[in-house]
Short mmCIF file of C-alpha atoms and ligand atoms in Angstrom, two decimals:
data_model
loop_
_atom_site.label_atom_id
_atom_site.label_comp_id
_atom_site.label_asym_id
_atom_site.label_seq_id
_atom_site.Cartn_x
_atom_site.Cartn_y
_atom_site.Cartn_z
CA MET A 238 -66.96 -32.68 13.71
CA LYS A 239 -65.59 -33.17 10.20
CA ARG A 240 -65.87 -30.17 7.93
CA ILE A 241 -66.75 -31.33 4.42
CA ALA A 242 -66.47 -29.88 0.91
CA ILE A 243 -68.58 -31.58 -1.75
CA LEU A 244 -67.50 -31.24 -5.37
CA GLY A 245 -70.60 -32.07 -7.42
CA SER A 246 -73.29 -31.65 -4.76
CA THR A 247 -76.17 -31.64 -7.27
CA GLY A 248 -75.40 -35.10 -8.69
CA SER A 249 -76.44 -38.58 -7.65
CA ILE A 250 -73.55 -39.05 -5.17
CA GLY A 251 -73.65 -35.39 -4.07
CA THR A 252 -77.34 -35.39 -3.14
CA GLN A 253 -77.02 -38.71 -1.29
CA ALA A 254 -74.00 -37.34 0.59
CA LEU A 255 -76.15 -34.39 1.67
CA ASP A 256 -78.76 -36.86 2.99
CA VAL A 257 -76.01 -38.55 5.03
CA ILE A 258 -74.74 -35.23 6.39
CA LYS A 259 -78.27 -34.12 7.25
CA ALA A 260 -78.89 -37.33 9.18
CA ASN A 261 -75.64 -36.90 11.18
CA PRO A 262 -75.50 -33.27 12.28
CA ASP A 263 -73.20 -34.13 15.22
CA SER A 264 -70.57 -35.69 12.96
CA PHE A 265 -70.41 -33.42 9.92
CA GLU A 266 -70.45 -29.76 9.04
CA LEU A 267 -70.85 -28.62 5.46
CA GLU A 268 -68.29 -26.01 4.40
CA VAL A 269 -68.39 -25.99 0.60
CA LEU A 270 -70.86 -27.00 -2.10
CA THR A 271 -70.09 -26.94 -5.83
CA ALA A 272 -71.99 -27.81 -8.99
CA HIS A 273 -71.58 -27.39 -12.72
CA SER A 274 -74.83 -25.93 -14.03
CA ASN A 275 -77.79 -26.97 -11.90
CA ALA A 276 -78.06 -23.50 -10.34
CA ASP A 277 -81.57 -24.01 -8.97
CA LEU A 278 -80.65 -27.08 -6.97
CA LEU A 279 -77.36 -25.53 -5.81
CA ILE A 280 -79.24 -22.47 -4.52
CA GLN A 281 -81.78 -24.68 -2.76
CA GLN A 282 -78.99 -26.74 -1.15
CA ALA A 283 -77.13 -23.60 -0.07
CA LEU A 284 -80.26 -22.19 1.59
CA GLU A 285 -80.90 -25.47 3.37
CA PHE A 286 -77.34 -26.28 4.54
CA ASN A 287 -75.90 -22.77 4.90
CA PRO A 288 -72.31 -23.61 3.84
CA ASN A 289 -69.48 -21.10 4.10
CA THR A 290 -68.84 -21.03 0.34
CA ILE A 291 -70.35 -22.34 -2.89
CA VAL A 292 -69.04 -22.51 -6.46
CA ILE A 293 -70.98 -22.75 -9.69
CA ALA A 294 -68.53 -24.02 -12.32
CA ASN A 295 -70.53 -22.59 -15.23
CA GLU A 296 -69.63 -18.88 -15.03
CA ASN A 297 -72.72 -17.80 -16.99
CA LEU A 298 -74.81 -18.76 -13.97
CA TYR A 299 -72.88 -16.72 -11.42
CA ASP A 300 -75.30 -13.75 -11.38
CA LYS A 301 -78.31 -15.98 -10.92
CA VAL A 302 -76.75 -17.79 -7.95
CA GLN A 303 -75.31 -14.62 -6.41
CA ASP A 304 -78.67 -12.79 -6.68
CA ALA A 305 -80.54 -15.62 -5.03
CA LEU A 306 -78.12 -15.73 -2.08
CA GLN A 307 -77.25 -12.08 -1.59
CA HIS A 308 -79.33 -11.84 1.58
CA THR A 309 -77.14 -14.58 3.16
CA ASP A 310 -73.49 -14.74 4.35
CA ILE A 311 -72.68 -17.49 1.87
CA LYS A 312 -69.74 -16.62 -0.42
CA VAL A 313 -70.43 -17.36 -4.08
CA TYR A 314 -67.75 -17.98 -6.71
CA ALA A 315 -67.79 -19.25 -10.28
CA GLY A 316 -65.50 -21.09 -12.68
CA ALA A 317 -63.05 -23.96 -12.74
CA ASN A 318 -60.30 -22.01 -10.96
CA ALA A 319 -62.58 -21.20 -8.04
CA LEU A 320 -63.35 -24.91 -7.78
CA CYS A 321 -59.65 -25.60 -7.30
CA ALA A 322 -59.23 -22.76 -4.79
CA VAL A 323 -62.11 -23.64 -2.44
CA VAL A 324 -60.78 -27.13 -1.71
CA GLU A 325 -57.72 -25.46 -0.14
CA MET A 326 -59.74 -23.51 2.44
CA GLY A 327 -58.40 -23.83 5.97
CA THR A 328 -61.84 -24.73 7.31
CA VAL A 329 -62.14 -27.85 5.12
CA ASP A 330 -61.05 -31.23 6.57
CA MET A 331 -62.25 -33.57 3.86
CA VAL A 332 -63.17 -33.22 0.19
CA LEU A 333 -65.78 -35.51 -1.34
CA THR A 334 -65.00 -35.68 -5.07
CA ALA A 335 -68.44 -36.39 -6.51
CA MET A 336 -68.08 -34.65 -9.83
CA VAL A 337 -68.01 -36.72 -12.97
CA GLY A 338 -65.10 -37.28 -15.36
CA TYR A 339 -61.64 -35.90 -16.02
CA ALA A 340 -62.71 -32.48 -14.67
CA GLY A 341 -62.20 -33.96 -11.19
CA LEU A 342 -58.44 -34.38 -11.65
CA GLN A 343 -57.25 -30.80 -11.04
CA PRO A 344 -59.34 -30.03 -7.95
CA THR A 345 -58.38 -33.41 -6.46
CA ILE A 346 -54.68 -32.63 -6.95
CA ARG A 347 -55.14 -29.21 -5.36
CA ALA A 348 -57.00 -30.71 -2.39
CA ILE A 349 -54.29 -33.33 -1.82
CA LYS A 350 -51.54 -30.70 -2.04
CA ALA A 351 -53.43 -28.70 0.59
CA GLY A 352 -53.40 -31.79 2.85
CA LYS A 353 -57.13 -32.50 2.70
CA HIS A 354 -58.30 -36.07 3.08
CA ILE A 355 -60.25 -37.28 0.06
CA ALA A 356 -63.48 -39.26 -0.07
CA LEU A 357 -63.16 -40.37 -3.67
CA ALA A 358 -66.21 -41.03 -5.81
CA ASN A 359 -64.66 -39.54 -8.96
CA LYS A 360 -62.97 -42.74 -10.15
CA GLU A 361 -61.87 -41.12 -13.41
CA THR A 362 -59.18 -39.23 -11.47
CA LEU A 363 -57.45 -42.47 -10.42
CA VAL A 364 -57.94 -44.01 -13.86
CA VAL A 365 -56.29 -41.05 -15.60
CA ALA A 366 -53.43 -40.41 -13.16
CA GLY A 367 -53.35 -43.17 -10.54
CA GLN A 368 -49.58 -43.12 -10.05
CA LEU A 369 -49.42 -39.34 -9.74
CA ILE A 370 -52.36 -39.14 -7.34
CA THR A 371 -51.23 -41.95 -5.06
CA ASP A 372 -47.65 -40.59 -4.96
CA LEU A 373 -48.98 -37.12 -4.10
CA ALA A 374 -51.26 -38.48 -1.39
CA LYS A 375 -48.32 -40.34 0.16
CA ALA A 376 -46.10 -37.25 0.02
CA HIS A 377 -48.75 -35.08 1.70
CA GLY A 378 -49.92 -37.64 4.28
CA VAL A 379 -53.40 -37.65 2.78
CA ASN A 380 -55.77 -40.62 2.97
CA ILE A 381 -57.99 -41.51 0.03
CA TYR A 382 -61.20 -43.17 1.24
CA PRO A 383 -63.13 -45.03 -1.46
CA VAL A 384 -66.79 -44.16 -2.04
CA ASP A 385 -67.35 -46.54 -4.96
CA SER A 386 -69.32 -49.44 -3.44
CA GLU A 387 -66.93 -52.17 -4.64
CA HIS A 388 -63.87 -50.37 -3.32
CA SER A 389 -65.61 -49.52 -0.08
CA ALA A 390 -66.36 -53.24 0.27
CA ILE A 391 -62.69 -54.11 -0.18
CA PHE A 392 -61.63 -51.34 2.18
CA GLN A 393 -64.05 -52.70 4.79
CA CYS A 394 -62.76 -56.26 4.28
CA LEU A 395 -59.19 -55.02 4.82
CA SER A 396 -60.02 -53.52 8.18
CA GLY A 397 -57.77 -55.20 10.78
CA GLU A 398 -55.70 -56.93 8.06
CA PHE A 399 -52.99 -54.29 7.75
CA HIS A 400 -50.07 -56.73 7.87
CA ASN A 401 -51.72 -59.49 5.85
CA PRO A 402 -50.90 -59.44 2.14
CA ILE A 403 -53.76 -59.65 -0.35
CA GLU A 404 -53.62 -62.62 -2.73
CA LYS A 405 -56.29 -61.15 -4.98
CA ILE A 406 -59.43 -59.08 -4.99
CA ILE A 407 -62.65 -59.92 -6.77
CA LEU A 408 -64.77 -57.01 -7.95
CA THR A 409 -68.42 -57.84 -8.45
CA ALA A 410 -70.34 -56.45 -11.42
CA SER A 411 -74.11 -56.47 -11.82
CA GLY A 412 -73.70 -57.05 -15.57
CA GLY A 413 -75.95 -54.06 -16.26
CA PRO A 414 -79.15 -54.00 -18.33
CA PHE A 415 -77.62 -55.97 -21.22
CA ARG A 416 -76.23 -58.95 -19.34
CA GLY A 417 -76.48 -62.10 -21.47
CA ARG A 418 -77.04 -60.17 -24.72
CA THR A 419 -75.06 -60.89 -27.91
CA ALA A 420 -73.08 -58.35 -29.93
CA ALA A 421 -75.87 -58.47 -32.54
CA ASP A 422 -78.38 -57.45 -29.84
CA LEU A 423 -76.12 -54.64 -28.65
CA ALA A 424 -75.85 -53.18 -32.16
CA THR A 425 -79.42 -51.89 -31.90
CA VAL A 426 -79.91 -51.03 -28.22
CA THR A 427 -81.17 -47.53 -27.50
CA LYS A 428 -80.11 -44.82 -25.11
CA ALA A 429 -83.33 -45.29 -23.12
CA GLN A 430 -82.59 -49.01 -22.66
CA ALA A 431 -78.98 -48.33 -21.67
CA LEU A 432 -80.10 -45.74 -19.10
CA LYS A 433 -82.24 -48.31 -17.24
CA HIS A 434 -79.89 -49.91 -14.73
CA PRO A 435 -81.41 -52.94 -12.96
CA ASN A 436 -80.02 -52.21 -9.46
CA TRP A 437 -78.61 -48.67 -9.16
CA ASP A 438 -79.96 -45.18 -9.82
CA MET A 439 -76.94 -43.08 -10.86
CA GLY A 440 -75.83 -40.19 -13.09
CA ALA A 441 -76.13 -40.67 -16.89
CA LYS A 442 -72.41 -41.15 -17.63
CA ILE A 443 -71.80 -43.92 -15.09
CA THR A 444 -75.11 -45.58 -16.06
CA ILE A 445 -73.95 -45.90 -19.69
CA ASP A 446 -70.53 -47.07 -18.43
CA SER A 447 -72.34 -49.73 -16.40
CA ALA A 448 -74.28 -50.91 -19.44
CA SER A 449 -71.07 -51.23 -21.50
CA LEU A 450 -69.05 -52.68 -18.57
CA MET A 451 -66.61 -49.77 -18.97
CA ASN A 452 -67.55 -48.87 -15.41
CA LYS A 453 -66.11 -52.18 -14.22
CA GLY A 454 -63.01 -51.57 -16.32
CA LEU A 455 -62.52 -48.15 -14.73
CA GLU A 456 -63.06 -49.77 -11.31
CA VAL A 457 -60.37 -52.39 -12.00
CA ILE A 458 -57.87 -49.57 -12.61
CA GLU A 459 -59.22 -47.62 -9.63
CA ALA A 460 -58.68 -50.68 -7.40
CA LYS A 461 -55.12 -51.16 -8.63
CA TRP A 462 -54.17 -47.71 -7.33
CA LEU A 463 -56.31 -47.60 -4.20
CA PHE A 464 -54.98 -50.90 -2.89
CA GLY A 465 -51.51 -50.99 -4.51
CA LEU A 466 -52.20 -54.20 -6.46
CA LYS A 467 -50.47 -55.92 -9.36
CA ASN A 468 -52.63 -56.24 -12.49
CA GLU A 469 -52.96 -60.01 -12.13
CA GLN A 470 -54.35 -59.64 -8.59
CA ILE A 471 -57.63 -58.13 -9.83
CA GLU A 472 -60.56 -60.25 -11.03
CA VAL A 473 -64.13 -59.47 -12.00
CA VAL A 474 -67.15 -61.69 -11.42
CA VAL A 475 -70.68 -60.91 -12.55
CA HIS A 476 -73.15 -61.04 -9.65
CA PRO A 477 -76.53 -59.81 -10.90
CA GLN A 478 -78.14 -59.23 -7.49
CA SER A 479 -75.51 -56.63 -6.38
CA ILE A 480 -75.64 -57.83 -2.77
CA ILE A 481 -72.00 -58.89 -2.40
CA HIS A 482 -70.22 -55.61 -3.15
CA SER A 483 -66.75 -57.19 -3.61
CA LEU A 484 -64.34 -59.66 -2.02
CA VAL A 485 -60.74 -60.00 -0.86
CA GLN A 486 -58.81 -63.28 -0.86
CA PHE A 487 -55.85 -63.48 1.53
CA GLU A 488 -52.74 -65.67 1.28
CA ASP A 489 -54.24 -68.42 3.46
CA GLY A 490 -57.05 -68.80 0.90
CA SER A 491 -59.69 -67.18 3.10
CA ILE A 492 -62.11 -64.84 1.34
CA LYS A 493 -63.84 -61.90 3.03
CA ALA A 494 -66.85 -60.25 1.42
CA GLN A 495 -68.96 -57.23 2.30
CA LEU A 496 -72.72 -57.50 1.77
CA GLY A 497 -75.66 -55.15 1.81
CA LEU A 498 -78.52 -53.81 -0.25
CA PRO A 499 -77.44 -51.71 -3.23
CA ASP A 500 -77.56 -48.25 -1.64
CA MET A 501 -74.72 -45.75 -2.13
CA LYS A 502 -75.50 -43.97 1.11
CA LEU A 503 -73.74 -46.73 3.03
CA PRO A 504 -70.34 -46.45 1.30
CA ILE A 505 -70.66 -42.63 1.27
CA GLN A 506 -71.28 -42.62 5.02
CA TYR A 507 -68.45 -45.09 5.67
CA ALA A 508 -65.99 -42.88 3.75
CA LEU A 509 -67.11 -39.66 5.44
CA GLY A 510 -67.34 -41.18 8.90
CA TYR A 511 -64.23 -43.42 8.85
CA PRO A 512 -63.09 -44.95 11.16
CA ASN A 513 -66.51 -44.80 12.81
CA ARG A 514 -69.56 -46.74 11.69
CA LEU A 515 -72.40 -44.31 12.26
CA LYS A 516 -75.81 -45.65 13.17
CA SER A 517 -78.18 -45.50 10.21
CA ASP A 518 -81.78 -46.27 9.36
CA PHE A 519 -80.95 -47.52 5.85
CA PRO A 520 -83.15 -50.51 4.87
CA ARG A 521 -81.65 -53.78 6.15
CA PHE A 522 -80.82 -56.80 4.00
CA ASN A 523 -83.06 -59.85 4.38
CA PHE A 524 -81.76 -63.22 3.12
CA MET A 525 -85.30 -64.42 2.42
CA ASP A 526 -85.71 -61.64 -0.17
CA TYR A 527 -82.63 -63.01 -1.99
CA PRO A 528 -82.75 -66.80 -1.69
CA GLN A 529 -80.23 -67.08 -4.53
CA LEU A 530 -77.03 -65.14 -5.02
CA THR A 531 -75.56 -66.09 -8.40
CA PHE A 532 -72.23 -65.63 -10.20
CA GLU A 533 -71.08 -65.65 -13.84
CA GLN A 534 -67.95 -65.02 -15.89
CA PRO A 535 -67.94 -61.57 -17.53
CA ASP A 536 -68.31 -61.77 -21.32
CA LEU A 537 -65.22 -59.88 -22.51
CA GLU A 538 -65.90 -60.56 -26.18
CA THR A 539 -69.33 -58.96 -26.24
CA PHE A 540 -68.50 -56.25 -23.72
CA ARG A 541 -65.27 -55.10 -25.33
CA ASN A 542 -64.89 -52.05 -23.11
CA LEU A 543 -63.96 -54.23 -20.15
CA ALA A 544 -61.28 -55.97 -22.22
CA LEU A 545 -60.01 -52.58 -23.45
CA ALA A 546 -59.72 -51.32 -19.88
CA PHE A 547 -57.70 -54.40 -18.83
CA LYS A 548 -55.48 -53.80 -21.85
CA ALA A 549 -55.02 -50.12 -20.98
CA MET A 550 -54.07 -51.06 -17.42
CA GLU A 551 -51.51 -53.60 -18.67
CA GLN A 552 -49.97 -51.08 -21.07
CA GLY A 553 -49.87 -48.49 -18.29
CA GLY A 554 -48.39 -45.02 -18.81
CA ASN A 555 -50.91 -42.63 -20.35
CA MET A 556 -53.01 -45.46 -21.89
CA PRO A 557 -55.72 -45.40 -19.19
CA CYS A 558 -55.90 -41.61 -19.71
CA ILE A 559 -56.48 -42.19 -23.45
CA LEU A 560 -59.11 -44.85 -22.66
CA ASN A 561 -60.90 -42.50 -20.26
CA ALA A 562 -60.92 -39.45 -22.56
CA ALA A 563 -62.12 -41.46 -25.57
CA ASN A 564 -64.80 -43.05 -23.41
CA GLU A 565 -66.04 -39.69 -22.10
CA ILE A 566 -66.42 -38.43 -25.67
CA ALA A 567 -67.99 -41.69 -26.87
CA VAL A 568 -70.52 -41.76 -24.02
CA SER A 569 -71.58 -38.16 -24.53
CA ALA A 570 -71.98 -38.85 -28.28
CA PHE A 571 -74.07 -41.93 -27.48
CA LEU A 572 -76.22 -39.84 -25.14
CA ARG A 573 -76.80 -37.41 -28.04
CA ASP A 574 -77.72 -40.33 -30.35
CA GLU A 575 -74.70 -39.61 -32.55
CA VAL A 576 -73.12 -43.07 -32.26
CA GLY A 577 -74.45 -46.56 -31.61
CA PHE A 578 -73.69 -48.61 -28.51
CA LEU A 579 -70.99 -50.75 -30.15
CA GLN A 580 -69.33 -47.81 -31.85
CA MET A 581 -68.28 -46.58 -28.43
CA SER A 582 -65.78 -49.47 -28.20
CA ASP A 583 -64.56 -48.83 -31.78
CA ILE A 584 -63.81 -45.20 -30.91
CA ILE A 585 -61.94 -46.11 -27.74
CA GLU A 586 -59.92 -48.85 -29.44
CA SER A 587 -58.94 -46.49 -32.29
CA CYS A 588 -57.87 -43.75 -29.90
CA MET A 589 -55.76 -46.24 -27.92
CA ALA A 590 -54.00 -47.21 -31.17
CA LYS A 591 -53.53 -43.68 -32.49
CA VAL A 592 -52.79 -41.30 -29.63
CA ALA A 593 -49.07 -41.13 -28.75
CA TYR A 594 -48.08 -43.50 -25.93
CA ILE A 595 -46.05 -42.09 -23.02
CA ALA A 596 -44.57 -44.58 -20.55
CA ASN A 597 -43.96 -42.18 -17.63
CA PRO A 598 -46.33 -39.25 -18.04
CA SER A 599 -46.05 -35.98 -16.12
CA PHE A 600 -49.10 -33.93 -15.17
CA GLU A 601 -48.64 -31.87 -18.36
CA ASP A 602 -48.49 -35.09 -20.39
CA TYR A 603 -51.88 -36.12 -18.96
CA VAL A 604 -53.36 -32.77 -19.94
CA THR A 605 -52.00 -33.11 -23.50
CA THR A 606 -53.02 -36.76 -23.77
CA ASP A 607 -56.55 -36.01 -22.59
CA ARG A 608 -56.89 -33.23 -25.18
CA GLU A 609 -55.44 -35.29 -28.03
CA ALA A 610 -57.60 -38.32 -27.24
CA ARG A 611 -60.72 -36.13 -27.14
CA GLU A 612 -59.83 -34.53 -30.48
CA LYS A 613 -59.18 -37.92 -32.05
CA ALA A 614 -62.46 -39.32 -30.71
CA ILE A 615 -64.42 -36.32 -32.02
CA GLN A 616 -62.78 -36.72 -35.44
CA LEU A 617 -63.77 -40.39 -35.52
CA ILE A 618 -67.38 -39.49 -34.65
CA ASN A 619 -67.60 -36.75 -37.28
CA ASN A 620 -66.20 -38.93 -40.07
P1 NAD B 255 -73.91 -36.97 -11.74
O1 NAD B 255 -73.86 -36.71 -13.19
O2 NAD B 255 -75.20 -37.37 -11.13
O3 NAD B 255 -73.37 -35.70 -10.95
C1 NAD B 255 -72.19 -35.04 -11.30
C2 NAD B 255 -71.96 -33.82 -10.45
O4 NAD B 255 -70.73 -33.22 -10.87
C3 NAD B 255 -73.03 -32.74 -10.58
O5 NAD B 255 -73.18 -32.10 -9.35
C4 NAD B 255 -72.44 -31.77 -11.61
O6 NAD B 255 -72.90 -30.45 -11.43
C5 NAD B 255 -70.96 -31.87 -11.29
N1 NAD B 255 -70.10 -31.65 -12.46
C6 NAD B 255 -70.16 -32.30 -13.64
N2 NAD B 255 -69.22 -31.83 -14.49
C7 NAD B 255 -68.55 -30.87 -13.83
C8 NAD B 255 -67.48 -30.00 -14.18
N3 NAD B 255 -66.91 -30.04 -15.38
N4 NAD B 255 -67.07 -29.11 -13.25
C9 NAD B 255 -67.64 -29.06 -12.04
N5 NAD B 255 -68.66 -29.85 -11.66
C10 NAD B 255 -69.10 -30.74 -12.54
O7 NAD B 255 -72.78 -38.08 -11.45
P2 NAD B 255 -72.76 -39.19 -10.31
O8 NAD B 255 -73.50 -40.38 -10.76
O9 NAD B 255 -73.09 -38.59 -8.99
O10 NAD B 255 -71.22 -39.60 -10.32
C11 NAD B 255 -70.21 -38.77 -9.79
C12 NAD B 255 -68.92 -39.57 -9.70
O11 NAD B 255 -69.09 -40.63 -8.77
C13 NAD B 255 -68.50 -40.22 -11.02
O12 NAD B 255 -67.11 -40.19 -11.14
C14 NAD B 255 -68.99 -41.64 -10.86
O13 NAD B 255 -68.22 -42.56 -11.61
C15 NAD B 255 -68.81 -41.88 -9.38
N6 NAD B 255 -69.70 -42.88 -8.81
C16 NAD B 255 -71.04 -42.70 -8.84
C17 NAD B 255 -71.90 -43.66 -8.30
C18 NAD B 255 -73.40 -43.45 -8.28
O14 NAD B 255 -74.12 -44.26 -7.69
N7 NAD B 255 -73.93 -42.41 -8.86
C19 NAD B 255 -71.35 -44.83 -7.74
C20 NAD B 255 -69.98 -44.99 -7.72
C21 NAD B 255 -69.16 -44.00 -8.25
MG1 MG B 256 -69.03 -49.10 -8.38
#
């Protein structure tokens, strides 16, 4: 029995993780649920799964959640500090980080310091502070299991290859809803169009990141830290069908790939259940439904965010933190119709040029960098 805490249980990953846990009652026990502001769904989940403790990050909603659950034994807390405290509970074995954005950094650090294994969906944490997080995990003997489908694919391909060096990895990208479009096309695309992903149904932020290819850029940086790779060992190929989830090439030239239908429940279940493959009734892949699997070069000139992410990774230090903060602000402004699709890249590029570079950032430096990059991005939007 693994006792699980889910940070972000009301989101796309969180709700699918609950489906996995529900289908495997002999393998998992739910200890902690947390959400930001979807109190109704959090209450419903708490009543259904009866966890030990829940946290609503938005403190204004504490009374509502507490009132709804006062007839139960479930402990209810509110606020960002509570979120960091619950991951340290002695009854938690593994923390699934399924919250979105930089807000995942602090609770992930606290969980690692408390010796909890991490099932990592919150890629922003590794983008912002990959060195710090991987060093901490090593120091505390904590494993970080990837949930992101591409990284799960690589992790699965590496099974049994412990002593065999990786020559390179190839991350697949669907290309998103705007694959093949020109910059002129992208200048006028709408929020509604960007929110329609061809293959995956995900939260709003990652869906916009997928349309701009920033998601793939964040995943390149995530892969660097998860698998201890040099920058030049990471490639991206566009594969519109999203059936091959990623590939590893070894030093003998052999390539291993992991395939399956695009369904996040599989990588979620693999991360939670590792090293066991639990039996599932997920729909099976049929080759006859996909007679052609195709591949293309990513268009780094049109989709500048991917090029900016590669650049941030090469510059290292706090640059990926700047990239991430500027992107979070740009995406939320795009979702409020305050900036156009292409302006998102302009904002990120400007922030990367203007926020102070730090080669070897401490945790405090990341906090300062994140704040400065957000302020700079907001200034750029308001001007
Ligand atoms: P989502 O927006 O659907 O859900 C986010 C969850 O985090 C919600 O439960 C929300 O309440 C919580 N949350 C948001 N901000 C918070 C804050 N400041 N404090 C506390 N809780 C907060 O997002 P999602 O699509 O499930 O993505 C979650 C993470 O997983 C992201 O980092 C994303 O990049 C990654 N990911 C998602 C998918 C996918 O298919 N959705 C695939 C791969 C990776
Ligand atoms: Mg992914």
